[in-house]
């Protein structure tokens, strides 16, 4: 599988959803408009047709951050608000994006980290499932092997118990035989 990067270096397969293709990556969503001329199109990621920062520096001008990213066109910075781009951001607005008071390093980072962890876990689970299915197809089912070894352990335990009961039965039979021989000898007054 080829890794396709959307604007801002966001990997299409780990930062976007195939089922909700209209949703841009969360770290660059402000590089795209909603219902405007810079709409996000999942299929255009990695191509010259990617419309990120359209008219505001192009897709290479998209800078990702935890607040949804922004477009850098020369010395001006823009973010999409609905179907249009905002007037150029002031220096204070840019600095506020990264201050701890506005959530610059807080909530957005946690959400993005949690999303990345969930995706990584889902990918690992998918790989394990695929490997198990490959082994099942090849006739080397790891699940069956585990259960068959348990059955062998059960058979071993049952065999041990059966052998023990058999030996106890033989021992009791021998003791009863000796007692009956002694009783017969006592009745015949041999002893």
Coordinates of C-alpha atoms in Angstrom, one line a residue:
X1 CA 0.0 0.0 0.0
X2 CA 1.3 3.4 -0.9
X3 CA 1.3 6.1 1.8
X4 CA -0.4 9.2 0.3
X5 CA 0.2 12.5 2.1
X6 CA -2.5 15.1 2.2
X7 CA -1.6 18.8 2.6
X8 CA 0.5 19.5 5.7
X9 CA 2.2 16.1 5.4
X10 CA -0.8 14.3 6.9
X11 CA -0.9 10.6 5.9
X12 CA -4.3 10.0 4.3
X13 CA -4.7 6.4 5.7
X14 CA -3.9 7.3 9.3
X15 CA -5.3 10.8 9.7
X16 CA -8.5 10.6 7.7
X17 CA -11.4 8.2 7.4
X18 CA -12.3 6.2 4.3
X19 CA -15.9 6.0 5.4
X20 CA -16.2 9.8 6.0
X21 CA -14.2 11.1 3.1
X22 CA -15.5 14.6 3.4
X23 CA -13.7 15.1 6.7
X24 CA -10.2 16.5 6.4
X25 CA -7.4 15.5 8.8
X26 CA -7.9 17.2 12.2
X27 CA -4.5 18.9 12.2
X28 CA -5.1 20.6 8.8
X29 CA -8.9 21.1 8.7
X30 CA -8.5 24.9 8.7
X31 CA -6.6 24.6 5.5
X32 CA -9.9 23.6 3.8
X33 CA -13.2 25.4 3.4
X34 CA -16.6 23.9 3.8
X35 CA -18.8 24.5 0.8
X36 CA -16.2 26.9 -0.8
X37 CA -13.6 26.6 -3.4
X38 CA -11.0 24.8 -1.1
X39 CA -13.1 21.8 -0.1
X40 CA -11.4 18.7 1.1
X41 CA -11.5 15.7 -1.3
X42 CA -10.0 12.4 0.1
X43 CA -9.3 11.1 -3.4
X44 CA -7.2 14.2 -4.3
X45 CA -4.7 13.9 -1.5
X46 CA -1.2 13.7 -2.8
X47 CA -2.1 15.0 -6.2
X48 CA -1.9 18.5 -7.7
X49 CA -5.7 18.6 -7.4
X50 CA -5.5 18.9 -3.6
X51 CA -7.4 22.2 -2.8
X52 CA -5.8 23.0 0.6
X53 CA -5.2 26.7 1.0
X54 CA -6.6 27.3 -2.5
X55 CA -5.8 30.9 -3.3
X56 CA -3.8 31.3 -0.1
X57 CA -0.5 29.7 -1.0
X58 CA -1.6 26.3 -2.3
X59 CA -1.4 22.9 -0.6
X60 CA 2.3 23.4 0.3
X61 CA 1.3 26.5 2.4
X62 CA -0.7 24.3 4.8
X63 CA 0.9 24.2 8.2
X64 CA -0.6 21.6 10.6
X65 CA -1.1 22.2 14.3
X66 CA -3.4 21.0 17.1
X67 CA -6.0 23.7 16.4
X68 CA -6.6 22.6 12.8
X69 CA -3.8 24.2 11.0
X70 CA -3.5 27.4 8.9
X71 CA -2.2 28.6 5.6
X72 CA 1.0 30.6 5.2
X73 CA 1.0 32.8 2.1
X74 CA 4.1 34.9 2.2
X75 CA 4.1 36.8 5.5
X76 CA 0.3 36.4 5.9
X77 CA -1.5 33.6 7.8
X78 CA -5.0 32.4 7.1
X79 CA -7.5 29.8 8.4
X80 CA -10.7 28.6 6.8
X81 CA -13.9 29.6 8.6
X82 CA -16.8 27.9 6.9
X83 CA -16.7 28.5 3.1
X84 CA -14.2 31.3 3.1
X85 CA -10.7 32.1 4.5
X86 CA -10.4 34.5 7.4
X87 CA -8.7 37.9 7.0
X88 CA -5.0 37.5 7.7
X89 CA -4.3 36.3 11.3
X90 CA -2.5 38.8 13.6
X91 CA 0.6 37.9 15.4
X92 CA -1.3 37.8 18.7
X93 CA -3.8 35.3 17.1
X94 CA -0.9 33.1 16.0
X95 CA 0.8 33.2 19.4
X96 CA -2.5 32.4 21.1
X97 CA -2.8 29.2 19.1
X98 CA 0.3 27.9 20.9
X99 CA -0.3 29.3 24.4
X100 CA -1.3 26.9 27.0
X101 CA -4.3 29.1 28.0
X102 CA -6.1 28.6 24.7
X103 CA -5.6 24.9 24.6
X104 CA -2.7 25.2 22.2
X105 CA -0.8 22.2 23.7
X106 CA -3.7 20.8 25.6
X107 CA -7.0 19.2 24.5
X108 CA -6.2 19.1 20.8
X109 CA -3.0 17.3 21.4
X110 CA -4.7 14.7 23.6
X111 CA -7.4 14.1 21.1
X112 CA -4.9 13.7 18.3
X113 CA -2.7 11.4 20.4
X114 CA -5.7 9.3 21.4
X115 CA -6.9 9.1 17.8
X116 CA -3.4 8.0 16.7
X117 CA -3.2 5.3 19.4
X118 CA -6.6 4.0 18.6
X119 CA -5.7 3.8 14.9
X120 CA -2.4 2.1 15.7
X121 CA -4.2 -0.5 17.9
X122 CA -6.8 -1.2 15.3
X123 CA -4.1 -1.6 12.6
X124 CA -2.2 -4.1 14.9
X125 CA -5.4 -6.0 15.7
X126 CA -6.1 -6.2 11.9
X127 CA -2.6 -7.5 11.3
X128 CA -2.9 -10.2 14.0
X129 CA -6.3 -11.2 12.6
X130 CA -5.0 -11.4 9.1
X131 CA -2.0 -13.5 10.3
X132 CA -4.3 -15.9 12.1
X133 CA -6.5 -16.3 9.0
X134 CA -3.4 -16.9 6.8
X135 CA -2.3 -19.7 9.2
X136 CA -5.8 -21.1 9.2
X137 CA -5.9 -21.2 5.4
X138 CA -2.5 -23.0 5.4
X139 CA -3.9 -25.6 7.8
X140 CA -1.8 -24.4 10.8
X141 CA -4.6 -23.0 12.9
X142 CA -2.9 -21.6 16.1
X143 CA -6.2 -21.6 18.0
X144 CA -6.8 -25.3 17.3
X145 CA -3.3 -26.2 18.3
X146 CA -3.7 -24.6 21.7
X147 CA -7.0 -26.4 22.3
X148 CA -5.6 -29.8 21.1
X149 CA -2.7 -29.5 23.5
X150 CA -5.2 -28.9 26.3
X151 CA -7.1 -32.1 25.3
X152 CA -3.8 -34.0 25.4
X153 CA -3.2 -32.7 28.9
X154 CA -6.8 -33.7 29.9
X155 CA -6.2 -37.2 28.5
X156 CA -2.9 -37.5 30.4
X157 CA -4.7 -36.5 33.7
X158 CA -7.5 -39.0 32.9
X159 CA -5.1 -41.8 32.1
X160 CA -3.2 -41.1 35.4
X161 CA -6.4 -41.2 37.4
X162 CA -7.6 -44.3 35.6
X163 CA -4.2 -46.1 36.3
X164 CA -4.3 -45.0 39.9
X165 CA -7.9 -46.4 40.4
X166 CA -6.9 -49.6 38.7
X167 CA -3.9 -50.1 41.0
X168 CA -6.0 -49.3 44.1
X169 CA -8.6 -51.8 42.9
X170 CA -6.0 -54.5 42.4
X171 CA -4.5 -53.7 45.9
X172 CA -8.0 -53.9 47.5
X173 CA -8.7 -57.2 45.7
X174 CA -5.4 -58.6 46.9
X175 CA -6.1 -57.6 50.5
X176 CA -9.7 -59.1 50.3
X177 CA -8.1 -62.3 48.9
X178 CA -5.6 -62.5 51.7
X179 CA -8.4 -61.9 54.3
X180 CA -10.6 -64.6 52.8
X181 CA -7.7 -67.1 52.8
X182 CA -7.0 -66.3 56.4
X183 CA -10.7 -66.8 57.3
X184 CA -10.8 -70.2 55.5
X185 CA -7.6 -71.3 57.3
X186 CA -9.0 -70.2 60.6
X187 CA -12.3 -72.1 60.0
X188 CA -10.3 -75.2 59.1
X189 CA -8.2 -74.6 62.3
X190 CA -5.0 -74.7 60.3
X191 CA -3.7 -71.5 61.9

